[in-house]
PDB file of C-alpha atoms in Angstrom:
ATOM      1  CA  UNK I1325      -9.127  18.272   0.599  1.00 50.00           C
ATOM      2  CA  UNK I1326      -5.216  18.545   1.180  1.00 59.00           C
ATOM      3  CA  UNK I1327      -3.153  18.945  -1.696  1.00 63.00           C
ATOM      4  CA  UNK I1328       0.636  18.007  -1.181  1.00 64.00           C
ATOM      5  CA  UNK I1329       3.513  19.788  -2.912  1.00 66.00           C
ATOM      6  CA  UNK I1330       5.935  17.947  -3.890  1.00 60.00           C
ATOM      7  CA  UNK I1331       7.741  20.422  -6.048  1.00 63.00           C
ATOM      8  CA  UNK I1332      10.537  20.864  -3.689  1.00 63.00           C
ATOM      9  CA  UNK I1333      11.387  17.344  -3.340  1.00 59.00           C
ATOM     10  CA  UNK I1334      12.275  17.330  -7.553  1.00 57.00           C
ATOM     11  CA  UNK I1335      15.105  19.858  -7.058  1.00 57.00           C
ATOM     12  CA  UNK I1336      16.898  17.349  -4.931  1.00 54.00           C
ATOM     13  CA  UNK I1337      16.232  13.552  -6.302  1.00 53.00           C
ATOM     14  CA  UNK I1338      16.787  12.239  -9.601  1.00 54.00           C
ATOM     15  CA  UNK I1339      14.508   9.827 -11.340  1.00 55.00           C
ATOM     16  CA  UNK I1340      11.836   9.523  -8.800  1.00 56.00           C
ATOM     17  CA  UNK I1341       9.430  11.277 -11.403  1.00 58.00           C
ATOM     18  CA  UNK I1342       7.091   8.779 -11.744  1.00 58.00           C
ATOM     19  CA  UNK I1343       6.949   7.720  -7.671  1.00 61.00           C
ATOM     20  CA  UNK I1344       5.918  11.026  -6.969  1.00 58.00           C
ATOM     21  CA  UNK I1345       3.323  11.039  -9.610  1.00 63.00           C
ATOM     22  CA  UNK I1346       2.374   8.091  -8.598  1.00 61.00           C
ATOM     23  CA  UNK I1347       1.771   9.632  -4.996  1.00 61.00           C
ATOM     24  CA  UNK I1348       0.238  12.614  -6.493  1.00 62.00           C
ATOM     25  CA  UNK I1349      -2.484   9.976  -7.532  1.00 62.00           C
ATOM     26  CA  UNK I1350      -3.104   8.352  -4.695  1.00 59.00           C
ATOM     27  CA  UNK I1351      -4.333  11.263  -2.781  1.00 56.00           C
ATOM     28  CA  UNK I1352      -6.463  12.615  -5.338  1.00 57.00           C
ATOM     29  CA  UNK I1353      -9.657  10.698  -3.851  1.00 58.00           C
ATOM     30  CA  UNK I1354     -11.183   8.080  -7.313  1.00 54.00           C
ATOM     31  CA  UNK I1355     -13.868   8.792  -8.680  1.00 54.00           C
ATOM     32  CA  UNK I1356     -15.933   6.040  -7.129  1.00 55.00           C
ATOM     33  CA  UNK I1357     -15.409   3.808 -10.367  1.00 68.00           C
ATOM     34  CA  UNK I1358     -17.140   0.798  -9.171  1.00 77.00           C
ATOM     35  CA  UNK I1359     -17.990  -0.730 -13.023  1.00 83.00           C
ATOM     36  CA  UNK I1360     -16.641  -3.433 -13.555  1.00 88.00           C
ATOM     37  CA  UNK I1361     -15.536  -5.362 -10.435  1.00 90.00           C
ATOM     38  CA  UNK I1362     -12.544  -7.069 -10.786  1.00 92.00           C
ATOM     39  CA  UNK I1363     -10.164  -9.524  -8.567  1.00 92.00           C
ATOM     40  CA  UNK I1364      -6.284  -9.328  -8.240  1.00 91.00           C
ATOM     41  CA  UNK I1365      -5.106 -12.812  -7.410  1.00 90.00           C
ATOM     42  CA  UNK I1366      -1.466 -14.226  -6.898  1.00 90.00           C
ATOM     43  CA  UNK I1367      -1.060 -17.531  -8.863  1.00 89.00           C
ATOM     44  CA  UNK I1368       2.372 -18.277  -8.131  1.00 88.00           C
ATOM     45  CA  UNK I1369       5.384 -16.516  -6.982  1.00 87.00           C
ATOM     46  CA  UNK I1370       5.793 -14.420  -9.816  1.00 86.00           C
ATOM     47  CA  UNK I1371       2.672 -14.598 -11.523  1.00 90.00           C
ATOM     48  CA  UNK I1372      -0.721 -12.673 -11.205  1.00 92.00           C
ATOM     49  CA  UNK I1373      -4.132 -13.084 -12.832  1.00 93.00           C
ATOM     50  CA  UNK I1374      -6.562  -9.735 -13.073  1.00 93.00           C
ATOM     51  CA  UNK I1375     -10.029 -10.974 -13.601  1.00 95.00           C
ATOM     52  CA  UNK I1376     -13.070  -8.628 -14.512  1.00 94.00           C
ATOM     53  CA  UNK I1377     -16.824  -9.449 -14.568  1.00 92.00           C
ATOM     54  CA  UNK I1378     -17.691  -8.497 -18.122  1.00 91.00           C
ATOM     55  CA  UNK I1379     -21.265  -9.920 -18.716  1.00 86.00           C
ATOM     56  CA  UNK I1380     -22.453  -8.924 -22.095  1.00 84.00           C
ATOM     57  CA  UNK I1381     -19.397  -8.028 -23.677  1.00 88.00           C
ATOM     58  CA  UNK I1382     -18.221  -9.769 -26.889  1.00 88.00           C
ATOM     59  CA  UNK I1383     -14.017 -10.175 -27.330  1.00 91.00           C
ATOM     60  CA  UNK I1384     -14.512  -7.925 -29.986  1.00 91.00           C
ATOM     61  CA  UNK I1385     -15.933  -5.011 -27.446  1.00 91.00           C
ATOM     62  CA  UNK I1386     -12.954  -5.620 -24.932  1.00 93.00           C
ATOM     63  CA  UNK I1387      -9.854  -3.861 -25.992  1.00 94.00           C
ATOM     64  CA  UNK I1388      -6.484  -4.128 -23.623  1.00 94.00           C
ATOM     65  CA  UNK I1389      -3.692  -1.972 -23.421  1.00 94.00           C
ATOM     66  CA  UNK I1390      -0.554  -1.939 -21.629  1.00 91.00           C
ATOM     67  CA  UNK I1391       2.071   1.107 -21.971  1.00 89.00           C
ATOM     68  CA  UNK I1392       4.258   2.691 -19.403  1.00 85.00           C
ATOM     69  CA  UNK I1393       3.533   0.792 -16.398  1.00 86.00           C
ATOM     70  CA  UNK I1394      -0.179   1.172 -16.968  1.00 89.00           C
ATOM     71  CA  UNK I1395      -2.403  -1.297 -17.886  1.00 91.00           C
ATOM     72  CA  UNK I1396      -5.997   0.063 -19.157  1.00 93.00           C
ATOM     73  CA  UNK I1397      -8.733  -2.289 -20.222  1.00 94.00           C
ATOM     74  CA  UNK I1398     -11.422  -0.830 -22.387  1.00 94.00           C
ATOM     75  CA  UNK I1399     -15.293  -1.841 -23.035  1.00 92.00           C
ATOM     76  CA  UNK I1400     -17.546  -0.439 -25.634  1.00 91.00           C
ATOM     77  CA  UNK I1401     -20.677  -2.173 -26.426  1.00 83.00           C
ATOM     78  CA  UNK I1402     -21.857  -1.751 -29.962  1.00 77.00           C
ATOM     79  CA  UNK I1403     -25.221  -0.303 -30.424  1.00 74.00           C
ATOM     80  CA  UNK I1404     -27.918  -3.497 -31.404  1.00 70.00           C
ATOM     81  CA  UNK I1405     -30.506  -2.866 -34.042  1.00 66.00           C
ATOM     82  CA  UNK I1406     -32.871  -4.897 -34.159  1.00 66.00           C
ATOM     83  CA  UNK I1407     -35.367  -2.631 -36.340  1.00 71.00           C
ATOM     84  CA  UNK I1408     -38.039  -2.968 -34.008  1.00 78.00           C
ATOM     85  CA  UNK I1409     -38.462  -0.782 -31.350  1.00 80.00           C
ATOM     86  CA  UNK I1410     -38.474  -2.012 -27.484  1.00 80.00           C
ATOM     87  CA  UNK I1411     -39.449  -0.920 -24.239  1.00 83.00           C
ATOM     88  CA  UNK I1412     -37.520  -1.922 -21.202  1.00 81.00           C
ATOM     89  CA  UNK I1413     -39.391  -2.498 -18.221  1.00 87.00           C
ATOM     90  CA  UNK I1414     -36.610  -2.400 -16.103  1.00 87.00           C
ATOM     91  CA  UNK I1415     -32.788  -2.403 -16.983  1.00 80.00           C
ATOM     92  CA  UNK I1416     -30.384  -3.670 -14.569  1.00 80.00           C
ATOM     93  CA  UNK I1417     -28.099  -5.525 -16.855  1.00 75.00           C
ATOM     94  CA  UNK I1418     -24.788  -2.496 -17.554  1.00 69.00           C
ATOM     95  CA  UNK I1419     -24.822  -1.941 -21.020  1.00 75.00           C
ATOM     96  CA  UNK I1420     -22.518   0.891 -20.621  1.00 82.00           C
ATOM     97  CA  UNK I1421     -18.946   1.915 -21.734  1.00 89.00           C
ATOM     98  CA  UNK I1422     -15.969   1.203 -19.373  1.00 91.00           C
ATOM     99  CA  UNK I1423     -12.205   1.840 -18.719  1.00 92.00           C
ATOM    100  CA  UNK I1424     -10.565   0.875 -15.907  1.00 91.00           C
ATOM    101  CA  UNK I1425      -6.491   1.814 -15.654  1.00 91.00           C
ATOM    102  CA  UNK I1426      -4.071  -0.718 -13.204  1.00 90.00           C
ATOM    103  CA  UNK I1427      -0.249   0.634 -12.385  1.00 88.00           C
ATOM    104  CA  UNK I1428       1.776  -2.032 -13.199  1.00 88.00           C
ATOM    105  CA  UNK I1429       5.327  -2.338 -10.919  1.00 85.00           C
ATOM    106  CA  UNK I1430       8.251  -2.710 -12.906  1.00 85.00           C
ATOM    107  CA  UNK I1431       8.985  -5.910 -14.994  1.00 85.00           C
ATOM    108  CA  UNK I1432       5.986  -7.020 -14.828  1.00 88.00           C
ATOM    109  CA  UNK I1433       4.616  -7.533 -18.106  1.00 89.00           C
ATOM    110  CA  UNK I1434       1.132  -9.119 -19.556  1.00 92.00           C
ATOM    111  CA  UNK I1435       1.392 -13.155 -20.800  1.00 93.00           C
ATOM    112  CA  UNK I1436      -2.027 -13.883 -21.749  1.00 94.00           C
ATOM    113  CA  UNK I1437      -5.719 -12.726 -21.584  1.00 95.00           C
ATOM    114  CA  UNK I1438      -8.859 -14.985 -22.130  1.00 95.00           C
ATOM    115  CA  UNK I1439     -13.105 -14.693 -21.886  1.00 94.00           C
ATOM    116  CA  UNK I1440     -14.805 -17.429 -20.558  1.00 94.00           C
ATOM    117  CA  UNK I1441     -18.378 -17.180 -19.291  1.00 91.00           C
ATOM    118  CA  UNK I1442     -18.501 -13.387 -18.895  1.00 90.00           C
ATOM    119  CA  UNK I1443     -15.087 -13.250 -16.850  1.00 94.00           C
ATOM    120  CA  UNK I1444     -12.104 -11.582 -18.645  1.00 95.00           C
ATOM    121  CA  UNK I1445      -8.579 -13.067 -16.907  1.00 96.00           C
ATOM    122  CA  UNK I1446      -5.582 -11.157 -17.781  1.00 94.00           C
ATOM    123  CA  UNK I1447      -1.956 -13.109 -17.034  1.00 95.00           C
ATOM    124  CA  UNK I1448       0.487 -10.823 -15.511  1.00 92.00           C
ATOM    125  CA  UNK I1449       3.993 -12.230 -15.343  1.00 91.00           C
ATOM    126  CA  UNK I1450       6.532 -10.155 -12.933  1.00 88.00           C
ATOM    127  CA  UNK I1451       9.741 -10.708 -14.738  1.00 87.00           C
ATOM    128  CA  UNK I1452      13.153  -9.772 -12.665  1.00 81.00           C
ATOM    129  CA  UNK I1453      16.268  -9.510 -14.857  1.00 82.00           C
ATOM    130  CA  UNK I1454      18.838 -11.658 -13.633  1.00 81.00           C
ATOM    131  CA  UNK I1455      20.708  -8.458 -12.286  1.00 81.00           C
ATOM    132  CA  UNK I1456      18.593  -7.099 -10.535  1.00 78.00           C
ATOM    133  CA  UNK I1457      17.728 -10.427  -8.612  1.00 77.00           C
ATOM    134  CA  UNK I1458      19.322 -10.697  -5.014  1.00 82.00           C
ATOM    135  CA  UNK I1459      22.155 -12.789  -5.131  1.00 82.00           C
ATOM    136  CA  UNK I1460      24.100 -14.493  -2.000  1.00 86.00           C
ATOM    137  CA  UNK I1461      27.787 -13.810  -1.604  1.00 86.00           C
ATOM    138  CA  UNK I1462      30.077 -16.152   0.540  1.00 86.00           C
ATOM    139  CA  UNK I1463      32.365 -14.894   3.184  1.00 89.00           C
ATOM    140  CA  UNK I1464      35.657 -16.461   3.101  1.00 85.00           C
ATOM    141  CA  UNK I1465      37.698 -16.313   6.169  1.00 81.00           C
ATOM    142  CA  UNK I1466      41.438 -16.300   5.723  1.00 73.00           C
ATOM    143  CA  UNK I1467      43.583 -18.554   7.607  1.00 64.00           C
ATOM    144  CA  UNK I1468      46.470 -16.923  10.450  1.00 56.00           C
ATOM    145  CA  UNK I1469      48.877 -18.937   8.506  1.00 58.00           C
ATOM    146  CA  UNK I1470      48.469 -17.878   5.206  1.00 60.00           C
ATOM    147  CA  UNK I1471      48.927 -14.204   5.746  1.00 61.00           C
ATOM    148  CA  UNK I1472      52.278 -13.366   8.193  1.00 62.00           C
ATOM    149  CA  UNK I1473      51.395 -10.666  10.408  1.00 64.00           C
ATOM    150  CA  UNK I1474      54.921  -8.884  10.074  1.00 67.00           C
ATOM    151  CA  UNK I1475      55.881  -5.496   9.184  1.00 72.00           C
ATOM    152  CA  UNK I1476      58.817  -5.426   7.416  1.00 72.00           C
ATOM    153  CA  UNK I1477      61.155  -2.584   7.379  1.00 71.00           C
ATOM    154  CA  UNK I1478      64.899  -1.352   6.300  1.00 75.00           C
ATOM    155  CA  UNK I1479      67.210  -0.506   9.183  1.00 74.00           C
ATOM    156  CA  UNK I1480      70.105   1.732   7.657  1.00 70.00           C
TER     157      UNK I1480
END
């Protein structure tokens, strides 16, 4: 596998850090996490919804996290007891532990999550400071008139 250096590149930028870490990432090939398939839908124009197929697990087994641009959803299931012993047959429901990390872009920030019917939806609003939005500027022309086109000098 090729590893790229990116070492050199630091000396001469100043806070890309996390864009080249974030590169750094993306070539390292993922560890074929497949558990637990998820959608990333646009809902509007600045707002997202993450939904996860979570059969089985209670709100109280989900945990959700969001720090640093990173958003990492966690499932434990608790251990049942039900003091007698059982023998599965076959087991092809997942009854096993799962966290699954998203990069967030910047401003983007989580509104709401809910479980309905084994599907966990996570609300992801992308909020844009006013100052950093585009803005439009007008061009004003200035009239011939109102600016003489005369240089003006002192003979002695």
């Amino acid at each position: 596998m090729r590893h790229v250096d990116f070492s050199p590149l630091y000396r001469s930028t100043v806070g890309f850090d996390r864009l080249f870490t974030m590169l750094d990432t993306l070539a390292q090939p993922d560890q074929a996490q497949s558990y637990p398939p998820y959608n990333i839908e646009r809902t509007g124009d600045n707002l997202y919804r993450i939904t996860m197929a979570v059969a089985g697990f209670d709100e109280a087994e989900l945990s959700i996290e969001a720090h640093a641009h990173v958003l990492t959803v966690k499932g434990e299931k608790a251990e049942e007891d039900t003091g007698e012993p059982t023998e599965f047959l076959y087991r092809g429901i997942a009854k096993r532990a799962f966290e699954r990390r998203f990069q967030l872009a910047d401003h983007v920030e989580v509104t709401a999550a809910s479980l309905k019917n084994g599907l966990l939806h996570i609300d992801l609003l992308r909020n844009i400071p006013e100052a950093m939005k585009p803005r439009r500027i007008s061009i004003s022309a200035e009239s011939a008139a109102a600016v003489p086109k005369a240089i003006e000098a002192r003979v002695n």
